Amino acid sequence: MKEIFVFAFGLGFATLSFGQEPVQWSFKAKKLNAETFEVYLTAIIEDSWHIYSQRTPAGGAFPTKVSFTKNPFFTINGDLEELGEMEILHEDAFDVDTYVYSTKVDFVQKIKMNGKARTKVVGEIEYMCCTEERCLPPKKVRFAIGLW
């Protein structure tokens, strides 16, 4: 009986570990004027977890990457900005300083419309989240945001 309990407890713990989602994403567009939008990709991060900046130096942890699907109805305008409280975290495993966000970060991209068509910004975020003790494997999240 004791072996069954230990097995069931271990199976439940493994299921919780694999089903963890310490980062919740939301997406929106803000119209600045008739031809310009800002697209917001917002990560809300659970306590004790962090994700890496897209500017994390090479040789360290997996940086966040954002890709946009090409669309003839708009042009990507400028670099992807990060708005949030960035922290510098030294990773002993890599012997490198990494840049992380621990509560919330907005990745913001300006979009310039090439006409008046209604369209969507489609893309993908690839990121890795960690605590001080462990990391989950990199994960990809797709998004589609209406521009109208």
JSON list of C-alpha atoms in Angstrom, two decimals:
[
{"chain": "A", "resi": 1, "resn": "MET", "atom": "CA", "xyz": [0.00, 0.00, 0.00]},
{"chain": "A", "resi": 2, "resn": "LYS", "atom": "CA", "xyz": [2.85, 2.34, 0.87]},
{"chain": "A", "resi": 3, "resn": "GLU", "atom": "CA", "xyz": [4.41, 1.75, -2.59]},
{"chain": "A", "resi": 4, "resn": "ILE", "atom": "CA", "xyz": [1.14, 2.67, -4.32]},
{"chain": "A", "resi": 5, "resn": "PHE", "atom": "CA", "xyz": [0.91, 5.93, -2.36]},
{"chain": "A", "resi": 6, "resn": "VAL", "atom": "CA", "xyz": [4.53, 6.87, -3.15]},
{"chain": "A", "resi": 7, "resn": "PHE", "atom": "CA", "xyz": [4.00, 6.05, -6.86]},
{"chain": "A", "resi": 8, "resn": "ALA", "atom": "CA", "xyz": [0.75, 8.07, -7.01]},
{"chain": "A", "resi": 9, "resn": "PHE", "atom": "CA", "xyz": [2.37, 11.01, -5.18]},
{"chain": "A", "resi": 10, "resn": "GLY", "atom": "CA", "xyz": [5.36, 10.94, -7.53]},
{"chain": "A", "resi": 11, "resn": "LEU", "atom": "CA", "xyz": [3.10, 10.75, -10.59]},
{"chain": "A", "resi": 12, "resn": "GLY", "atom": "CA", "xyz": [1.05, 13.71, -9.33]},
{"chain": "A", "resi": 13, "resn": "PHE", "atom": "CA", "xyz": [4.20, 15.76, -8.72]},
{"chain": "A", "resi": 14, "resn": "ALA", "atom": "CA", "xyz": [5.53, 14.95, -12.20]},
{"chain": "A", "resi": 15, "resn": "THR", "atom": "CA", "xyz": [2.21, 15.98, -13.73]},
{"chain": "A", "resi": 16, "resn": "LEU", "atom": "CA", "xyz": [2.26, 19.30, -11.85]},
{"chain": "A", "resi": 17, "resn": "SER", "atom": "CA", "xyz": [5.81, 19.95, -12.96]},
{"chain": "A", "resi": 18, "resn": "PHE", "atom": "CA", "xyz": [5.10, 19.26, -16.64]},
{"chain": "A", "resi": 19, "resn": "GLY", "atom": "CA", "xyz": [1.85, 21.25, -16.60]},
{"chain": "A", "resi": 20, "resn": "GLN", "atom": "CA", "xyz": [3.40, 24.38, -15.13]},
{"chain": "A", "resi": 21, "resn": "GLU", "atom": "CA", "xyz": [2.71, 27.67, -16.91]},
{"chain": "A", "resi": 22, "resn": "PRO", "atom": "CA", "xyz": [4.58, 30.31, -14.88]},
{"chain": "A", "resi": 23, "resn": "VAL", "atom": "CA", "xyz": [4.24, 32.89, -17.68]},
{"chain": "A", "resi": 24, "resn": "GLN", "atom": "CA", "xyz": [0.87, 34.15, -18.92]},
{"chain": "A", "resi": 25, "resn": "TRP", "atom": "CA", "xyz": [0.82, 36.08, -22.22]},
{"chain": "A", "resi": 26, "resn": "SER", "atom": "CA", "xyz": [-1.66, 38.68, -23.46]},
{"chain": "A", "resi": 27, "resn": "PHE", "atom": "CA", "xyz": [-1.68, 40.59, -26.74]},
{"chain": "A", "resi": 28, "resn": "LYS", "atom": "CA", "xyz": [-3.17, 43.90, -27.89]},
{"chain": "A", "resi": 29, "resn": "ALA", "atom": "CA", "xyz": [-2.76, 46.69, -30.43]},
{"chain": "A", "resi": 30, "resn": "LYS", "atom": "CA", "xyz": [-2.94, 50.40, -29.68]},
{"chain": "A", "resi": 31, "resn": "LYS", "atom": "CA", "xyz": [-3.74, 52.78, -32.55]},
{"chain": "A", "resi": 32, "resn": "LEU", "atom": "CA", "xyz": [-1.47, 55.85, -32.42]},
{"chain": "A", "resi": 33, "resn": "ASN", "atom": "CA", "xyz": [-2.78, 57.53, -35.57]},
{"chain": "A", "resi": 34, "resn": "ALA", "atom": "CA", "xyz": [-4.36, 56.63, -38.94]},
{"chain": "A", "resi": 35, "resn": "GLU", "atom": "CA", "xyz": [-1.30, 54.69, -40.10]},
{"chain": "A", "resi": 36, "resn": "THR", "atom": "CA", "xyz": [0.63, 53.66, -36.96]},
{"chain": "A", "resi": 37, "resn": "PHE", "atom": "CA", "xyz": [-0.03, 51.05, -34.28]},
{"chain": "A", "resi": 38, "resn": "GLU", "atom": "CA", "xyz": [1.89, 49.76, -31.30]},
{"chain": "A", "resi": 39, "resn": "VAL", "atom": "CA", "xyz": [1.61, 46.02, -30.71]},
{"chain": "A", "resi": 40, "resn": "TYR", "atom": "CA", "xyz": [1.97, 44.87, -27.09]},
{"chain": "A", "resi": 41, "resn": "LEU", "atom": "CA", "xyz": [3.09, 41.34, -26.20]},
{"chain": "A", "resi": 42, "resn": "THR", "atom": "CA", "xyz": [2.77, 41.23, -22.41]},
{"chain": "A", "resi": 43, "resn": "ALA", "atom": "CA", "xyz": [4.23, 38.56, -20.13]},
{"chain": "A", "resi": 44, "resn": "ILE", "atom": "CA", "xyz": [2.96, 38.27, -16.55]},
{"chain": "A", "resi": 45, "resn": "ILE", "atom": "CA", "xyz": [5.45, 36.15, -14.61]},
{"chain": "A", "resi": 46, "resn": "GLU", "atom": "CA", "xyz": [4.72, 34.18, -11.42]},
{"chain": "A", "resi": 47, "resn": "ASP", "atom": "CA", "xyz": [6.67, 34.82, -8.22]},
{"chain": "A", "resi": 48, "resn": "SER", "atom": "CA", "xyz": [10.18, 33.29, -8.13]},
{"chain": "A", "resi": 49, "resn": "TRP", "atom": "CA", "xyz": [10.25, 32.84, -11.94]},
{"chain": "A", "resi": 50, "resn": "HIS", "atom": "CA", "xyz": [11.90, 35.00, -14.60]},
{"chain": "A", "resi": 51, "resn": "ILE", "atom": "CA", "xyz": [12.25, 35.17, -18.38]},
{"chain": "A", "resi": 52, "resn": "TYR", "atom": "CA", "xyz": [15.24, 36.40, -20.31]},
{"chain": "A", "resi": 53, "resn": "SER", "atom": "CA", "xyz": [15.55, 39.63, -22.24]},
{"chain": "A", "resi": 54, "resn": "GLN", "atom": "CA", "xyz": [16.03, 39.46, -25.99]},
{"chain": "A", "resi": 55, "resn": "ARG", "atom": "CA", "xyz": [19.32, 41.27, -25.28]},
{"chain": "A", "resi": 56, "resn": "THR", "atom": "CA", "xyz": [20.76, 38.55, -23.00]},
{"chain": "A", "resi": 57, "resn": "PRO", "atom": "CA", "xyz": [24.42, 38.10, -24.02]},
{"chain": "A", "resi": 58, "resn": "ALA", "atom": "CA", "xyz": [25.54, 35.10, -26.07]},
{"chain": "A", "resi": 59, "resn": "GLY", "atom": "CA", "xyz": [26.88, 32.20, -24.07]},
{"chain": "A", "resi": 60, "resn": "GLY", "atom": "CA", "xyz": [24.18, 32.51, -21.44]},
{"chain": "A", "resi": 61, "resn": "ALA", "atom": "CA", "xyz": [20.61, 31.36, -21.15]},
{"chain": "A", "resi": 62, "resn": "PHE", "atom": "CA", "xyz": [18.09, 31.26, -24.00]},
{"chain": "A", "resi": 63, "resn": "PRO", "atom": "CA", "xyz": [17.01, 34.86, -24.83]},
{"chain": "A", "resi": 64, "resn": "THR", "atom": "CA", "xyz": [13.41, 35.69, -25.69]},
{"chain": "A", "resi": 65, "resn": "LYS", "atom": "CA", "xyz": [12.89, 35.83, -29.46]},
{"chain": "A", "resi": 66, "resn": "VAL", "atom": "CA", "xyz": [9.95, 37.43, -31.25]},
{"chain": "A", "resi": 67, "resn": "SER", "atom": "CA", "xyz": [9.27, 36.87, -34.93]},
{"chain": "A", "resi": 68, "resn": "PHE", "atom": "CA", "xyz": [6.59, 38.48, -37.08]},
{"chain": "A", "resi": 69, "resn": "THR", "atom": "CA", "xyz": [5.11, 36.88, -40.18]},
{"chain": "A", "resi": 70, "resn": "LYS", "atom": "CA", "xyz": [5.58, 39.09, -43.24]},
{"chain": "A", "resi": 71, "resn": "ASN", "atom": "CA", "xyz": [2.45, 40.91, -44.33]},
{"chain": "A", "resi": 72, "resn": "PRO", "atom": "CA", "xyz": [2.11, 43.23, -47.37]},
{"chain": "A", "resi": 73, "resn": "PHE", "atom": "CA", "xyz": [-0.36, 45.46, -45.49]},
{"chain": "A", "resi": 74, "resn": "PHE", "atom": "CA", "xyz": [2.14, 46.77, -42.92]},
{"chain": "A", "resi": 75, "resn": "THR", "atom": "CA", "xyz": [5.82, 47.40, -42.23]},
{"chain": "A", "resi": 76, "resn": "ILE", "atom": "CA", "xyz": [7.68, 46.72, -39.00]},
{"chain": "A", "resi": 77, "resn": "ASN", "atom": "CA", "xyz": [8.84, 50.15, -37.81]},
{"chain": "A", "resi": 78, "resn": "GLY", "atom": "CA", "xyz": [12.00, 50.18, -35.63]},
{"chain": "A", "resi": 79, "resn": "ASP", "atom": "CA", "xyz": [13.27, 47.69, -33.09]},
{"chain": "A", "resi": 80, "resn": "LEU", "atom": "CA", "xyz": [11.22, 45.66, -30.64]},
{"chain": "A", "resi": 81, "resn": "GLU", "atom": "CA", "xyz": [11.24, 47.52, -27.31]},
{"chain": "A", "resi": 82, "resn": "GLU", "atom": "CA", "xyz": [11.15, 45.98, -23.84]},
{"chain": "A", "resi": 83, "resn": "LEU", "atom": "CA", "xyz": [9.23, 47.86, -21.14]},
{"chain": "A", "resi": 84, "resn": "GLY", "atom": "CA", "xyz": [9.60, 46.54, -17.62]},
{"chain": "A", "resi": 85, "resn": "GLU", "atom": "CA", "xyz": [11.92, 46.33, -14.66]},
{"chain": "A", "resi": 86, "resn": "MET", "atom": "CA", "xyz": [14.97, 44.54, -16.04]},
{"chain": "A", "resi": 87, "resn": "GLU", "atom": "CA", "xyz": [17.35, 42.89, -13.58]},
{"chain": "A", "resi": 88, "resn": "ILE", "atom": "CA", "xyz": [20.92, 41.69, -14.09]},
{"chain": "A", "resi": 89, "resn": "LEU", "atom": "CA", "xyz": [21.38, 38.12, -12.88]},
{"chain": "A", "resi": 90, "resn": "HIS", "atom": "CA", "xyz": [24.75, 36.39, -12.84]},
{"chain": "A", "resi": 91, "resn": "GLU", "atom": "CA", "xyz": [24.42, 32.80, -14.07]},
{"chain": "A", "resi": 92, "resn": "ASP", "atom": "CA", "xyz": [27.18, 30.72, -12.48]},
{"chain": "A", "resi": 93, "resn": "ALA", "atom": "CA", "xyz": [26.51, 27.80, -14.83]},
{"chain": "A", "resi": 94, "resn": "PHE", "atom": "CA", "xyz": [27.45, 29.98, -17.84]},
{"chain": "A", "resi": 95, "resn": "ASP", "atom": "CA", "xyz": [29.65, 32.51, -15.97]},
{"chain": "A", "resi": 96, "resn": "VAL", "atom": "CA", "xyz": [27.81, 35.36, -17.67]},
{"chain": "A", "resi": 97, "resn": "ASP", "atom": "CA", "xyz": [25.50, 38.19, -16.59]},
{"chain": "A", "resi": 98, "resn": "THR", "atom": "CA", "xyz": [22.01, 37.77, -18.02]},
{"chain": "A", "resi": 99, "resn": "TYR", "atom": "CA", "xyz": [19.13, 40.25, -18.27]},
{"chain": "A", "resi": 100, "resn": "VAL", "atom": "CA", "xyz": [15.82, 39.05, -16.85]},
{"chain": "A", "resi": 101, "resn": "TYR", "atom": "CA", "xyz": [12.28, 40.17, -16.02]},
{"chain": "A", "resi": 102, "resn": "SER", "atom": "CA", "xyz": [10.66, 38.75, -12.89]},
{"chain": "A", "resi": 103, "resn": "THR", "atom": "CA", "xyz": [7.14, 40.17, -12.68]},
{"chain": "A", "resi": 104, "resn": "LYS", "atom": "CA", "xyz": [6.01, 41.71, -15.97]},
{"chain": "A", "resi": 105, "resn": "VAL", "atom": "CA", "xyz": [7.44, 42.81, -19.30]},
{"chain": "A", "resi": 106, "resn": "ASP", "atom": "CA", "xyz": [5.85, 44.36, -22.38]},
{"chain": "A", "resi": 107, "resn": "PHE", "atom": "CA", "xyz": [7.49, 43.70, -25.72]},
{"chain": "A", "resi": 108, "resn": "VAL", "atom": "CA", "xyz": [6.32, 46.61, -27.90]},
{"chain": "A", "resi": 109, "resn": "GLN", "atom": "CA", "xyz": [6.62, 46.87, -31.68]},
{"chain": "A", "resi": 110, "resn": "LYS", "atom": "CA", "xyz": [5.56, 49.84, -33.83]},
{"chain": "A", "resi": 111, "resn": "ILE", "atom": "CA", "xyz": [3.73, 48.94, -37.03]},
{"chain": "A", "resi": 112, "resn": "LYS", "atom": "CA", "xyz": [3.22, 51.28, -40.00]},
{"chain": "A", "resi": 113, "resn": "MET", "atom": "CA", "xyz": [0.22, 50.49, -42.19]},
{"chain": "A", "resi": 114, "resn": "ASN", "atom": "CA", "xyz": [0.66, 50.35, -45.98]},
{"chain": "A", "resi": 115, "resn": "GLY", "atom": "CA", "xyz": [-2.89, 51.44, -46.78]},
{"chain": "A", "resi": 116, "resn": "LYS", "atom": "CA", "xyz": [-6.24, 51.15, -45.05]},
{"chain": "A", "resi": 117, "resn": "ALA", "atom": "CA", "xyz": [-6.83, 47.40, -45.14]},
{"chain": "A", "resi": 118, "resn": "ARG", "atom": "CA", "xyz": [-7.91, 45.57, -42.00]},
{"chain": "A", "resi": 119, "resn": "THR", "atom": "CA", "xyz": [-5.33, 42.94, -41.17]},
{"chain": "A", "resi": 120, "resn": "LYS", "atom": "CA", "xyz": [-3.65, 41.02, -38.36]},
{"chain": "A", "resi": 121, "resn": "VAL", "atom": "CA", "xyz": [-0.14, 40.93, -36.98]},
{"chain": "A", "resi": 122, "resn": "VAL", "atom": "CA", "xyz": [0.78, 37.25, -36.69]},
{"chain": "A", "resi": 123, "resn": "GLY", "atom": "CA", "xyz": [3.92, 35.90, -35.11]},
{"chain": "A", "resi": 124, "resn": "GLU", "atom": "CA", "xyz": [5.59, 33.80, -32.48]},
{"chain": "A", "resi": 125, "resn": "ILE", "atom": "CA", "xyz": [7.40, 34.31, -29.18]},
{"chain": "A", "resi": 126, "resn": "GLU", "atom": "CA", "xyz": [10.01, 31.81, -28.09]},
{"chain": "A", "resi": 127, "resn": "TYR", "atom": "CA", "xyz": [11.16, 32.12, -24.49]},
{"chain": "A", "resi": 128, "resn": "MET", "atom": "CA", "xyz": [12.54, 30.21, -21.52]},
{"chain": "A", "resi": 129, "resn": "CYS", "atom": "CA", "xyz": [11.56, 30.70, -17.90]},
{"chain": "A", "resi": 130, "resn": "CYS", "atom": "CA", "xyz": [13.59, 29.76, -14.86]},
{"chain": "A", "resi": 131, "resn": "THR", "atom": "CA", "xyz": [13.80, 29.98, -11.10]},
{"chain": "A", "resi": 132, "resn": "GLU", "atom": "CA", "xyz": [17.07, 30.06, -9.20]},
{"chain": "A", "resi": 133, "resn": "GLU", "atom": "CA", "xyz": [16.93, 26.25, -9.01]},
{"chain": "A", "resi": 134, "resn": "ARG", "atom": "CA", "xyz": [15.65, 25.11, -12.41]},
{"chain": "A", "resi": 135, "resn": "CYS", "atom": "CA", "xyz": [14.51, 26.02, -15.91]},
{"chain": "A", "resi": 136, "resn": "LEU", "atom": "CA", "xyz": [11.66, 24.80, -18.04]},
{"chain": "A", "resi": 137, "resn": "PRO", "atom": "CA", "xyz": [12.46, 23.96, -21.69]},
{"chain": "A", "resi": 138, "resn": "PRO", "atom": "CA", "xyz": [12.08, 26.83, -24.20]},
{"chain": "A", "resi": 139, "resn": "LYS", "atom": "CA", "xyz": [8.47, 27.32, -25.26]},
{"chain": "A", "resi": 140, "resn": "LYS", "atom": "CA", "xyz": [6.83, 28.86, -28.33]},
{"chain": "A", "resi": 141, "resn": "VAL", "atom": "CA", "xyz": [3.62, 30.89, -28.19]},
{"chain": "A", "resi": 142, "resn": "ARG", "atom": "CA", "xyz": [1.83, 32.05, -31.35]},
{"chain": "A", "resi": 143, "resn": "PHE", "atom": "CA", "xyz": [-0.18, 35.26, -31.50]},
{"chain": "A", "resi": 144, "resn": "ALA", "atom": "CA", "xyz": [-2.55, 37.07, -33.89]},
{"chain": "A", "resi": 145, "resn": "ILE", "atom": "CA", "xyz": [-3.56, 40.68, -33.17]},
{"chain": "A", "resi": 146, "resn": "GLY", "atom": "CA", "xyz": [-6.13, 42.61, -35.18]},
{"chain": "A", "resi": 147, "resn": "LEU", "atom": "CA", "xyz": [-5.21, 46.03, -36.56]},
{"chain": "A", "resi": 148, "resn": "TRP", "atom": "CA", "xyz": [-8.40, 48.04, -37.08]}
]
